[in-house]
Amino acid sequence: MQAWTILSFLSFTGLVAYLTWHITRRDDRSTSNGYFLAGRTLTFPLIAGSLLLTNLSTEQMVGLNGLAFIHGLPVMVWEVQAVVALVAMGLFFLPRFLRAGITTVPEFLEKRFDGGTRTIANAIFLSAYALILLPIILYTGATGMISILQLDVALGLDYTTTLWLIVIVVALIGGVYAISGGLRSVAVSDTLNGIGLLIGGLLIVWLGLRAVGGGDGAWAGWMTLRETHPEKLNSIGGPTNEVPFGTLFTGVLLINLFYWCTNQQIIQRTFGAKSLAEGQKGVLLTGGLKLLGPLYLVLPGLIAFHLFAGEGLKADLAYGRLVSTVLPPALSGLFAAVLLGAILSSFNSALNSTCTLFSLGFYKSTLRPEADDQAVVRAGHWFGWGITLFAVVVAPLLAQTESIFGYLQRMNAMYFIPIFAVVLLGLLHRRLPPVAAKFGLIAGVVIIALGYFVPPFSDWAAGINGFHFVGLVFVFLIAVMLALAAWRPRAEPWVLAEATQIDLTPWKHAKLVGAVLVGVVILIYVAFADFSVLT
């Protein structure tokens, strides 16, 4: 590793850390509102920047490009369809969440149903973040850093030892950001790193296309990809693809809707919005930025396939190999610093949300209802460090997975589907009783887990596409909950009471911008569609 690489890496990382400290040094982190919700002062640039970078970590940069390396353009659905989900968040879910004045999704479920429903949802979220999300962020972050900076070679260590070392370092830095800084520190550092990530990600694409095109430039590289690999540039996935076309309307759609509309890790920064209009602008701006996602989260995987497919390269290493190949040393260090920021963003956002769920969902509501704000925040600190240690132990064990992004979406579905079903029906059906919500949460997790891991259920589920399977589970949960509502309806229709002090006036252009974003999504699919793969 050259000195320029190390110097540029340390310089950018230090700059972001200093600016984050300088901007947030006077913030009040002693109260739960200040620590967990940034005092409800976030404006739309910070909301959009934090939403984007919380999502765009290495499980995206490494994992989704790795998936594109194998399956091609159809995997862009995770980026493009996210725009539809963000429009739904901005126009339907966010106004209701902000009106309720909530801090967490389980808190909303308590307001809508009862305390038991909140406890179950808290347990599901905490288990999922500890067992699935946090370890995956650490693992993908470490593999990305190692492959870009060739850290195993530079440190003179074997790959496994280097993996453990980087996992520990990333966890410690992320823990300091999230546990000591609170949500506003997370949002500020996210926004700063997000600027670098967008610039760096697009630069990788430009340099990669130039490498494909030889001496004829980036456009020649794009034309070479189109002529050489037309089957990988079809937006429509065939039956054997990771995301067949039909899944866009079943499990893939539902997972996207949960992720952007009810996932605590993501939407917590929208709960800190200064007003509904600021929140809507932030969410819809994120949707506009996600339209660029295929450029730096899918196209590099296709470029890597063209350049390295004959080398037997593992898919999840393709992006790091491309970056280290096309970037000069000084820029490699800068991009690695930006990538570290993306890793830290997802990790500290998930960790901050985990602390929030524990402190307000268990500690304050169940263990010590009389606890003051300082005790609640302190409990979140201790729990956060415990979860960080657990994630460090689990993360390196993921090295055996074939596709980390595919594994992530598969595991996520176990809690995405039941929580989204309960939240959605709870908003739409005013007489849905608590017993229906409890059934939806518990049965959803159990059924999907059986379909994944326990024969003969897993044998049956394996016979259909996994995303169709979770779509069927969603329909089943909705049907049973509606039946329970008909059998034992809530005595009085539920009314969403206003419990917030922020301005709830909607942004006047929200519906128009939402419609334009959805229209662009359709145009992108049409532009690259070849439906012949379905016959």
Coordinates of C-alpha atoms in Angstrom, one line a residue:
M1 CA 0.0 0.0 0.0
Q2 CA 1.5 3.3 -1.0
A3 CA 1.9 6.3 1.4
W4 CA -0.5 8.4 -0.7
T5 CA -3.3 5.9 -0.2
I6 CA -2.8 5.9 3.6
L7 CA -2.5 9.7 3.8
S8 CA -5.6 10.4 1.7
F9 CA -7.6 7.8 3.7
L10 CA -6.6 9.3 7.1
S11 CA -7.0 12.9 6.0
F12 CA -10.6 12.5 4.8
T13 CA -11.6 10.3 7.7
G14 CA -10.2 12.9 10.1
L15 CA -11.9 15.8 8.3
V16 CA -15.3 14.2 8.6
A17 CA -14.8 13.4 12.3
Y18 CA -13.7 17.0 13.0
L19 CA -16.5 18.6 11.1
T20 CA -19.1 16.3 12.8
W21 CA -17.7 17.2 16.2
H22 CA -17.6 20.9 15.4
I23 CA -21.2 21.1 14.0
T24 CA -22.7 19.1 16.9
R25 CA -20.5 20.0 19.8
R26 CA -23.2 22.2 21.5
D27 CA -26.1 19.7 21.0
D28 CA -28.0 18.5 24.0
R29 CA -27.5 14.7 24.3
S30 CA -28.6 14.4 28.0
T31 CA -32.3 14.1 27.2
S32 CA -34.0 11.2 25.3
N33 CA -35.5 13.7 22.8
G34 CA -32.1 15.2 22.1
Y35 CA -30.2 12.0 22.0
F36 CA -32.6 9.7 20.1
L37 CA -34.4 12.3 17.9
A38 CA -31.9 15.2 17.5
G39 CA -34.3 17.4 19.3
R40 CA -36.7 17.2 16.3
T41 CA -34.6 19.8 14.5
L42 CA -33.5 17.9 11.3
T43 CA -34.0 19.7 8.0
F44 CA -34.5 18.0 4.6
P45 CA -30.8 18.0 3.5
L46 CA -29.7 16.2 6.7
I47 CA -32.7 13.8 6.5
A48 CA -32.0 12.9 2.8
G49 CA -28.2 12.6 3.4
S50 CA -28.7 10.4 6.4
L51 CA -31.4 8.2 4.7
L52 CA -29.2 7.7 1.7
L53 CA -26.0 6.9 3.4
T54 CA -27.7 4.7 6.1
N55 CA -28.9 2.6 3.1
L56 CA -25.8 2.9 1.0
S57 CA -23.3 0.9 3.0
T58 CA -21.1 -1.9 2.0
E59 CA -23.9 -4.5 2.0
Q60 CA -25.1 -2.3 -0.9
M61 CA -21.8 -1.3 -2.6
V62 CA -20.2 -4.7 -2.2
G63 CA -23.3 -7.0 -2.0
L64 CA -25.6 -5.5 -4.7
N65 CA -22.7 -5.0 -7.2
G66 CA -21.8 -8.6 -6.4
L67 CA -25.3 -9.7 -7.2
A68 CA -25.2 -7.7 -10.5
F69 CA -21.9 -9.5 -11.3
I70 CA -23.9 -12.7 -11.3
H71 CA -27.5 -11.7 -12.4
G72 CA -27.1 -8.4 -14.3
L73 CA -29.4 -5.4 -14.5
P74 CA -32.7 -6.9 -12.9
V75 CA -31.2 -6.6 -9.5
M76 CA -31.5 -2.8 -9.8
V77 CA -35.1 -3.4 -8.5
W78 CA -33.7 -2.9 -5.0
E79 CA -32.7 0.7 -5.9
V80 CA -35.4 1.7 -8.5
Q81 CA -38.4 0.2 -6.7
A82 CA -37.2 1.9 -3.5
V83 CA -38.3 5.1 -5.1
V84 CA -41.9 3.9 -5.1
A85 CA -41.6 2.9 -1.4
L86 CA -40.2 6.4 -0.5
V87 CA -43.1 8.1 -2.2
A88 CA -45.4 5.9 -0.1
M89 CA -43.5 6.9 3.0
G90 CA -43.6 10.6 2.2
L91 CA -47.3 10.8 1.3
F92 CA -48.9 8.1 3.5
F93 CA -46.8 6.8 6.4
L94 CA -44.8 9.9 7.5
P95 CA -47.8 12.2 8.1
R96 CA -49.3 9.7 10.4
F97 CA -46.1 8.8 12.2
L98 CA -45.3 12.5 12.8
R99 CA -48.8 13.2 13.9
A100 CA -48.5 10.5 16.5
G101 CA -45.3 12.0 17.9
I102 CA -43.6 8.7 18.2
T103 CA -39.9 7.8 18.7
T104 CA -40.1 4.2 17.5
V105 CA -42.3 1.9 15.4
P106 CA -43.1 -0.3 18.4
E107 CA -44.2 2.8 20.2
F108 CA -46.7 3.4 17.4
L109 CA -47.9 -0.2 17.7
E110 CA -48.5 0.5 21.4
K111 CA -50.6 3.6 20.6
R112 CA -52.5 1.6 18.0
F113 CA -52.9 -1.7 19.9
D114 CA -51.5 -2.2 23.4
G115 CA -48.3 -2.6 25.4
G116 CA -48.0 -6.3 24.6
T117 CA -47.8 -5.6 20.9
R118 CA -45.1 -3.1 21.5
T119 CA -43.1 -5.6 23.5
I120 CA -43.3 -8.3 20.8
A121 CA -42.3 -5.8 18.1
N122 CA -39.4 -4.6 20.2
A123 CA -38.2 -8.1 20.7
I124 CA -38.4 -8.8 17.0
F125 CA -36.5 -5.7 16.0
L126 CA -33.8 -6.1 18.6
S127 CA -33.2 -9.8 17.7
A128 CA -33.1 -9.0 14.0
Y129 CA -30.6 -6.1 14.4
A130 CA -28.3 -8.1 16.7
L131 CA -28.4 -11.4 14.8
I132 CA -28.7 -10.1 11.2
L133 CA -28.1 -6.5 10.4
L134 CA -25.2 -5.4 12.6
P135 CA -23.0 -8.4 11.9
I136 CA -23.6 -8.1 8.1
I137 CA -22.7 -4.5 8.1
L138 CA -19.4 -5.2 9.9
Y139 CA -18.6 -8.2 7.7
T140 CA -19.3 -6.5 4.4
G141 CA -17.5 -3.4 5.6
A142 CA -14.4 -5.3 6.5
T143 CA -14.3 -7.3 3.2
G144 CA -14.7 -4.1 1.2
M145 CA -11.9 -2.3 3.1
I146 CA -9.6 -5.3 2.8
S147 CA -10.1 -5.7 -1.0
I148 CA -9.8 -2.0 -1.8
L149 CA -6.8 -1.3 0.3
Q150 CA -5.3 -4.8 0.2
L151 CA -4.9 -4.6 4.0
D152 CA -4.0 -8.2 4.5
V153 CA -0.9 -7.7 2.3
A154 CA -0.1 -4.3 3.8
L155 CA -0.3 -5.7 7.4
G156 CA 1.4 -8.9 6.6
L157 CA -1.5 -11.0 8.0
D158 CA -3.6 -13.8 6.7
Y159 CA -7.1 -12.9 5.4
T160 CA -9.0 -14.3 8.4
T161 CA -6.9 -12.4 11.0
T162 CA -7.2 -9.2 9.0
L163 CA -11.0 -9.7 8.7
W164 CA -11.3 -10.0 12.5
L165 CA -9.0 -6.9 13.1
I166 CA -11.0 -4.7 10.7
V167 CA -14.3 -5.8 12.1
I168 CA -13.2 -4.8 15.6
V169 CA -11.8 -1.4 14.5
V170 CA -15.0 -0.5 12.6
A171 CA -17.2 -1.6 15.5
L172 CA -15.2 0.5 17.9
I173 CA -15.3 3.7 15.7
G174 CA -19.0 3.2 14.9
G175 CA -19.8 2.6 18.5
V176 CA -18.2 5.9 19.6
Y177 CA -20.2 7.8 16.9
A178 CA -23.5 6.2 17.6
I179 CA -23.4 5.7 21.4
S180 CA -21.6 8.9 22.3
G181 CA -23.0 11.3 19.6
G182 CA -26.7 10.5 19.3
L183 CA -28.8 10.9 16.2
R184 CA -27.7 14.3 15.1
S185 CA -24.1 13.3 15.0
V186 CA -25.1 10.3 12.9
A187 CA -27.1 12.5 10.5
V188 CA -24.3 15.1 10.1
S189 CA -21.5 12.5 9.5
D190 CA -23.9 10.7 7.1
T191 CA -24.5 13.8 5.0
L192 CA -20.7 14.6 4.8
N193 CA -19.8 11.1 3.8
G194 CA -22.8 10.9 1.4
I195 CA -21.4 13.7 -0.7
G196 CA -18.1 11.8 -1.0
L197 CA -19.9 8.5 -1.7
L198 CA -21.9 9.9 -4.6
I199 CA -18.9 11.5 -6.2
G200 CA -16.7 8.5 -5.6
G201 CA -19.2 6.0 -6.8
L202 CA -19.8 7.8 -10.1
L203 CA -16.1 8.2 -10.6
I204 CA -15.7 4.5 -10.3
V205 CA -18.3 4.0 -13.0
W206 CA -16.6 6.5 -15.3
L207 CA -13.1 5.0 -14.9
G208 CA -14.5 1.5 -15.1
L209 CA -16.2 2.3 -18.4
R210 CA -13.0 3.8 -19.7
A211 CA -11.2 0.6 -18.8
V212 CA -13.8 -1.4 -20.7
G213 CA -13.5 0.9 -23.7
G214 CA -9.7 0.9 -23.8
G215 CA -8.5 4.1 -25.3
D216 CA -11.8 5.2 -26.7
G217 CA -13.4 6.6 -23.6
A218 CA -16.4 5.8 -21.3
W219 CA -19.0 5.9 -24.0
A220 CA -17.2 3.3 -26.0
G221 CA -17.0 1.2 -22.8
W222 CA -20.8 1.5 -22.4
M223 CA -21.4 0.4 -26.0
T224 CA -19.0 -2.5 -25.5
L225 CA -21.0 -3.7 -22.5
R226 CA -24.3 -3.4 -24.5
E227 CA -22.9 -5.4 -27.5
T228 CA -21.0 -8.0 -25.4
H229 CA -23.5 -8.7 -22.6
P230 CA -27.0 -7.8 -23.8
E231 CA -28.5 -10.5 -21.7
K232 CA -27.2 -8.8 -18.5
L233 CA -28.7 -5.4 -19.5
N234 CA -32.3 -6.5 -19.6
S235 CA -34.4 -4.9 -16.8
I236 CA -36.7 -7.9 -16.9
G237 CA -35.5 -10.9 -14.9
G238 CA -36.3 -14.4 -16.3
P239 CA -37.4 -17.4 -14.2
T240 CA -33.9 -18.3 -13.1
N241 CA -32.8 -14.8 -12.2
E242 CA -32.3 -13.7 -8.5
V243 CA -35.4 -11.4 -8.9
P244 CA -37.8 -12.7 -11.6
F245 CA -40.1 -10.1 -13.0
G246 CA -43.1 -11.3 -11.1
T247 CA -41.4 -10.7 -7.7
L248 CA -41.5 -7.0 -8.4
F249 CA -45.2 -7.2 -7.4
T250 CA -44.9 -9.7 -4.5
G251 CA -42.0 -10.2 -2.0
V252 CA -39.6 -7.6 -3.4
L253 CA -42.2 -4.9 -3.3
L254 CA -43.2 -5.8 0.3
I255 CA -39.6 -5.8 1.5
N256 CA -38.9 -2.4 -0.1
L257 CA -42.1 -1.0 1.5
F258 CA -41.1 -2.3 4.9
Y259 CA -37.6 -1.1 4.6
W260 CA -38.4 2.5 3.6
C261 CA -41.7 2.9 5.5
T262 CA -41.5 1.0 8.8
N263 CA -37.8 0.0 9.4
Q264 CA -36.7 1.7 12.6
Q265 CA -33.1 1.9 11.5
I266 CA -34.1 3.9 8.4
I267 CA -37.1 6.0 9.4
Q268 CA -35.8 7.2 12.8
R269 CA -34.2 10.2 11.2
T270 CA -37.6 11.2 9.7
F271 CA -39.0 11.1 13.2
G272 CA -36.5 13.9 14.0
A273 CA -37.8 16.2 11.3
K274 CA -38.3 19.8 12.1
S275 CA -41.7 19.7 10.4
L276 CA -43.8 17.5 8.1
A277 CA -42.8 19.5 5.1
E278 CA -39.1 19.1 5.9
G279 CA -39.6 15.4 6.4
Q280 CA -41.5 15.0 3.1
K281 CA -38.8 17.0 1.2
G282 CA -36.1 14.9 2.7
V283 CA -37.8 11.6 1.9
L284 CA -38.7 12.6 -1.7
L285 CA -35.2 14.0 -2.3
T286 CA -33.9 10.6 -1.2
G287 CA -36.2 9.0 -3.8
G288 CA -34.7 11.3 -6.5
L289 CA -31.1 10.3 -5.5
K290 CA -32.1 6.6 -5.5
L291 CA -32.8 6.9 -9.2
L292 CA -29.0 7.3 -9.6
G293 CA -28.5 4.1 -7.6
P294 CA -28.2 1.7 -10.6
L295 CA -25.2 3.8 -11.9
Y296 CA -23.0 3.1 -8.9
L297 CA -24.6 0.0 -7.3
V298 CA -25.3 -2.2 -10.4
L299 CA -23.3 -0.9 -13.3
P300 CA -19.9 -1.5 -11.6
G301 CA -20.9 -5.1 -11.1
L302 CA -21.5 -5.5 -14.8
I303 CA -18.2 -3.7 -15.6
A304 CA -16.4 -6.1 -13.1
F305 CA -18.0 -9.1 -14.9
H306 CA -16.7 -7.9 -18.2
L307 CA -13.2 -7.3 -16.9
F308 CA -12.7 -10.2 -14.4
A309 CA -15.3 -13.0 -15.1
G310 CA -12.7 -15.3 -16.5
E311 CA -10.6 -15.2 -13.2
G312 CA -13.1 -17.2 -11.1
L313 CA -13.5 -14.1 -8.8
K314 CA -16.1 -14.5 -6.0
A315 CA -19.0 -12.1 -6.6
D316 CA -18.7 -10.2 -3.3
L317 CA -15.1 -9.4 -4.0
A318 CA -15.8 -8.0 -7.5
Y319 CA -16.5 -4.4 -6.5
G320 CA -13.3 -4.1 -4.3
R321 CA -11.3 -5.6 -7.2
L322 CA -12.7 -3.0 -9.6
V323 CA -12.0 -0.1 -7.3
S324 CA -8.4 -1.2 -6.6
T325 CA -7.9 -1.7 -10.4
V326 CA -9.2 1.6 -11.8
L327 CA -8.4 4.1 -9.1
P328 CA -4.9 5.6 -8.6
P329 CA -3.5 5.2 -5.1
A330 CA -4.4 8.7 -3.8
L331 CA -8.0 8.4 -4.9
S332 CA -8.1 4.8 -3.6
G333 CA -7.4 6.1 -0.1
L334 CA -10.1 8.8 -0.5
F335 CA -12.7 6.3 -1.7
A336 CA -11.8 3.9 1.1
A337 CA -12.4 6.7 3.6
V338 CA -15.8 7.4 2.0
L339 CA -16.6 3.7 2.1
L340 CA -15.6 3.6 5.7
G341 CA -18.0 6.5 6.3
A342 CA -20.7 4.5 4.6
I343 CA -19.9 1.5 6.8
L344 CA -20.0 3.6 9.9
S345 CA -23.2 5.2 8.7
S346 CA -25.1 2.0 8.5
F347 CA -23.5 0.6 11.6
N348 CA -24.0 3.6 13.8
S349 CA -27.6 4.2 12.5
A350 CA -28.5 0.6 13.2
L351 CA -26.8 0.8 16.6
N352 CA -28.5 4.1 17.5
S353 CA -31.9 2.6 16.6
T354 CA -31.1 -0.5 18.6
C355 CA -30.3 1.6 21.7
T356 CA -33.5 3.6 21.1
L357 CA -35.6 0.5 20.9
F358 CA -34.0 -1.0 24.1
S359 CA -34.0 2.2 26.2
L360 CA -37.5 3.5 25.3
G361 CA -39.1 0.1 24.5
F362 CA -37.8 -2.1 27.3
Y363 CA -35.9 -0.1 29.9
K364 CA -38.2 2.9 30.3
S365 CA -41.6 1.2 29.6
T366 CA -41.0 -2.1 31.4
L367 CA -37.9 -2.4 33.5
R368 CA -37.7 1.1 35.1
P369 CA -40.8 3.2 34.3
E370 CA -39.6 5.8 36.9
A371 CA -36.2 6.3 35.3
D372 CA -35.2 9.9 34.4
D373 CA -33.8 10.9 31.0
Q374 CA -30.2 10.6 32.0
A375 CA -30.8 7.0 33.3
V376 CA -32.5 6.1 30.1
V377 CA -29.7 7.4 27.9
R378 CA -27.1 5.7 30.1
A379 CA -28.9 2.4 29.8
G380 CA -28.8 2.9 26.0
H381 CA -25.1 3.4 26.2
W382 CA -24.4 0.2 28.0
F383 CA -26.7 -1.9 25.9
G384 CA -25.2 -0.5 22.8
W385 CA -21.7 -1.6 23.8
G386 CA -23.0 -5.0 24.6
I387 CA -24.7 -5.4 21.2
T388 CA -21.5 -4.1 19.5
L389 CA -19.4 -6.9 21.2
F390 CA -22.0 -9.5 20.1
A391 CA -21.9 -8.3 16.5
V392 CA -18.1 -8.4 16.4
V393 CA -18.2 -12.1 17.4
V394 CA -20.8 -13.0 14.8
A395 CA -19.6 -11.0 11.8
P396 CA -16.6 -13.0 10.7
L397 CA -18.8 -16.2 10.7
L398 CA -20.6 -14.8 7.6
A399 CA -17.6 -15.5 5.4
Q400 CA -19.2 -18.8 4.2
T401 CA -22.1 -17.1 2.5
E402 CA -22.2 -17.2 -1.3
S403 CA -23.9 -13.8 -1.8
I404 CA -24.1 -11.6 1.2
F405 CA -26.8 -9.3 -0.3
G406 CA -29.0 -12.3 -1.1
Y407 CA -28.5 -13.6 2.4
L408 CA -29.4 -10.2 3.9
Q409 CA -32.7 -10.0 2.0
R410 CA -33.6 -13.5 2.8
M411 CA -33.1 -13.1 6.5
N412 CA -34.7 -9.6 6.6
A413 CA -37.9 -11.0 5.2
M414 CA -38.5 -12.9 8.5
Y415 CA -39.2 -9.7 10.3
F416 CA -39.9 -7.3 7.5
I417 CA -43.1 -9.0 6.4
P418 CA -45.0 -9.5 9.7
I419 CA -44.2 -6.0 11.0
F420 CA -45.2 -4.3 7.7
A421 CA -48.4 -6.3 7.6
V422 CA -49.4 -5.3 11.1
V423 CA -48.5 -1.6 10.7
L424 CA -50.2 -1.3 7.3
L425 CA -53.4 -3.0 8.4
G426 CA -53.4 -1.1 11.7
L427 CA -53.5 2.2 9.8
L428 CA -56.1 1.1 7.3
H429 CA -58.5 -0.9 9.6
R430 CA -59.6 1.1 12.5
R431 CA -61.3 -1.8 14.3
L432 CA -58.4 -4.2 14.1
P433 CA -57.9 -5.7 17.6
P434 CA -54.7 -6.3 19.5
V435 CA -55.0 -10.0 19.3
A436 CA -54.8 -9.8 15.5
A437 CA -51.6 -7.7 15.7
K438 CA -50.0 -10.2 18.1
F439 CA -51.0 -13.1 15.8
G440 CA -49.5 -11.3 12.7
L441 CA -46.2 -10.5 14.4
I442 CA -45.6 -14.0 15.9
A443 CA -47.1 -16.1 13.2
G444 CA -45.3 -14.2 10.4
V445 CA -41.8 -14.8 12.0
V446 CA -42.6 -18.4 12.7
I447 CA -44.0 -19.3 9.3
I448 CA -41.1 -17.7 7.4
A449 CA -38.6 -19.3 9.6
L450 CA -40.2 -22.7 9.1
G451 CA -40.2 -22.1 5.4
Y452 CA -36.5 -21.3 5.5
F453 CA -35.0 -23.8 7.9
V454 CA -37.4 -26.7 8.8
P455 CA -38.3 -29.7 6.5
P456 CA -40.8 -30.5 5.1
F457 CA -41.9 -26.8 5.2
S458 CA -38.6 -25.7 3.7
D459 CA -38.9 -28.3 0.9
W460 CA -42.2 -26.9 -0.1
A461 CA -41.0 -23.2 0.1
A462 CA -37.9 -24.1 -2.0
G463 CA -40.3 -25.2 -4.8
I464 CA -41.3 -21.6 -5.4
N465 CA -39.3 -18.4 -5.6
G466 CA -38.4 -17.1 -2.1
F467 CA -39.9 -13.7 -2.7
H468 CA -43.2 -15.3 -3.9
F469 CA -43.1 -17.3 -0.7
V470 CA -42.9 -14.3 1.6
G471 CA -45.6 -12.6 -0.6
L472 CA -47.9 -15.5 0.1
V473 CA -47.1 -15.3 3.8
F474 CA -48.1 -11.6 3.7
V475 CA -51.4 -12.4 2.1
F476 CA -52.1 -15.1 4.6
L477 CA -51.3 -12.8 7.6
I478 CA -53.6 -10.1 6.2
A479 CA -56.4 -12.6 5.6
V480 CA -56.2 -14.1 9.1
M481 CA -56.0 -10.6 10.8
L482 CA -59.1 -9.5 8.9
A483 CA -60.9 -12.6 10.0
L484 CA -59.9 -11.9 13.6
A485 CA -61.1 -8.3 13.2
A486 CA -64.5 -9.6 11.9
W487 CA -64.7 -12.1 14.8
R488 CA -63.5 -9.9 17.7
P489 CA -63.4 -6.2 16.4
R490 CA -62.2 -3.4 18.5
A491 CA -65.0 -2.0 20.6
E492 CA -64.5 1.6 19.4
P493 CA -62.8 2.7 16.1
W494 CA -59.2 3.7 16.7
V495 CA -58.5 7.4 16.2
L496 CA -55.0 8.7 15.5
A497 CA -54.6 11.4 18.2
E498 CA -52.2 14.3 17.5
A499 CA -49.3 14.1 20.0
T500 CA -46.6 16.3 18.5
Q501 CA -45.6 20.0 18.6
I502 CA -44.1 20.2 15.2
D503 CA -45.8 21.9 12.2
L504 CA -47.8 19.2 10.3
T505 CA -48.5 21.3 7.2
P506 CA -47.7 19.1 4.2
W507 CA -45.2 20.2 1.5
K508 CA -47.4 21.7 -1.3
H509 CA -45.4 20.0 -4.0
A510 CA -45.2 16.6 -2.4
K511 CA -47.9 14.8 -4.5
L512 CA -46.6 16.2 -7.8
V513 CA -43.0 15.3 -7.0
G514 CA -44.1 11.8 -5.9
A515 CA -46.0 11.3 -9.2
V516 CA -42.9 12.4 -11.3
L517 CA -40.6 10.0 -9.4
V518 CA -42.9 7.0 -10.0
G519 CA -43.2 8.0 -13.7
V520 CA -39.4 8.0 -14.0
V521 CA -39.2 4.5 -12.4
I522 CA -41.6 3.2 -15.1
L523 CA -39.6 4.8 -17.8
I524 CA -36.3 3.3 -16.6
Y525 CA -37.9 -0.2 -16.7
V526 CA -39.4 0.4 -20.2
A527 CA -36.1 1.7 -21.6
F528 CA -34.2 -1.6 -20.7
A529 CA -37.1 -4.1 -21.0
D530 CA -37.0 -7.3 -23.1
F531 CA -40.0 -9.4 -22.1
S532 CA -38.8 -12.3 -24.4
V533 CA -37.0 -13.8 -21.3
L534 CA -40.5 -14.6 -19.8
T535 CA -41.5 -16.9 -22.7

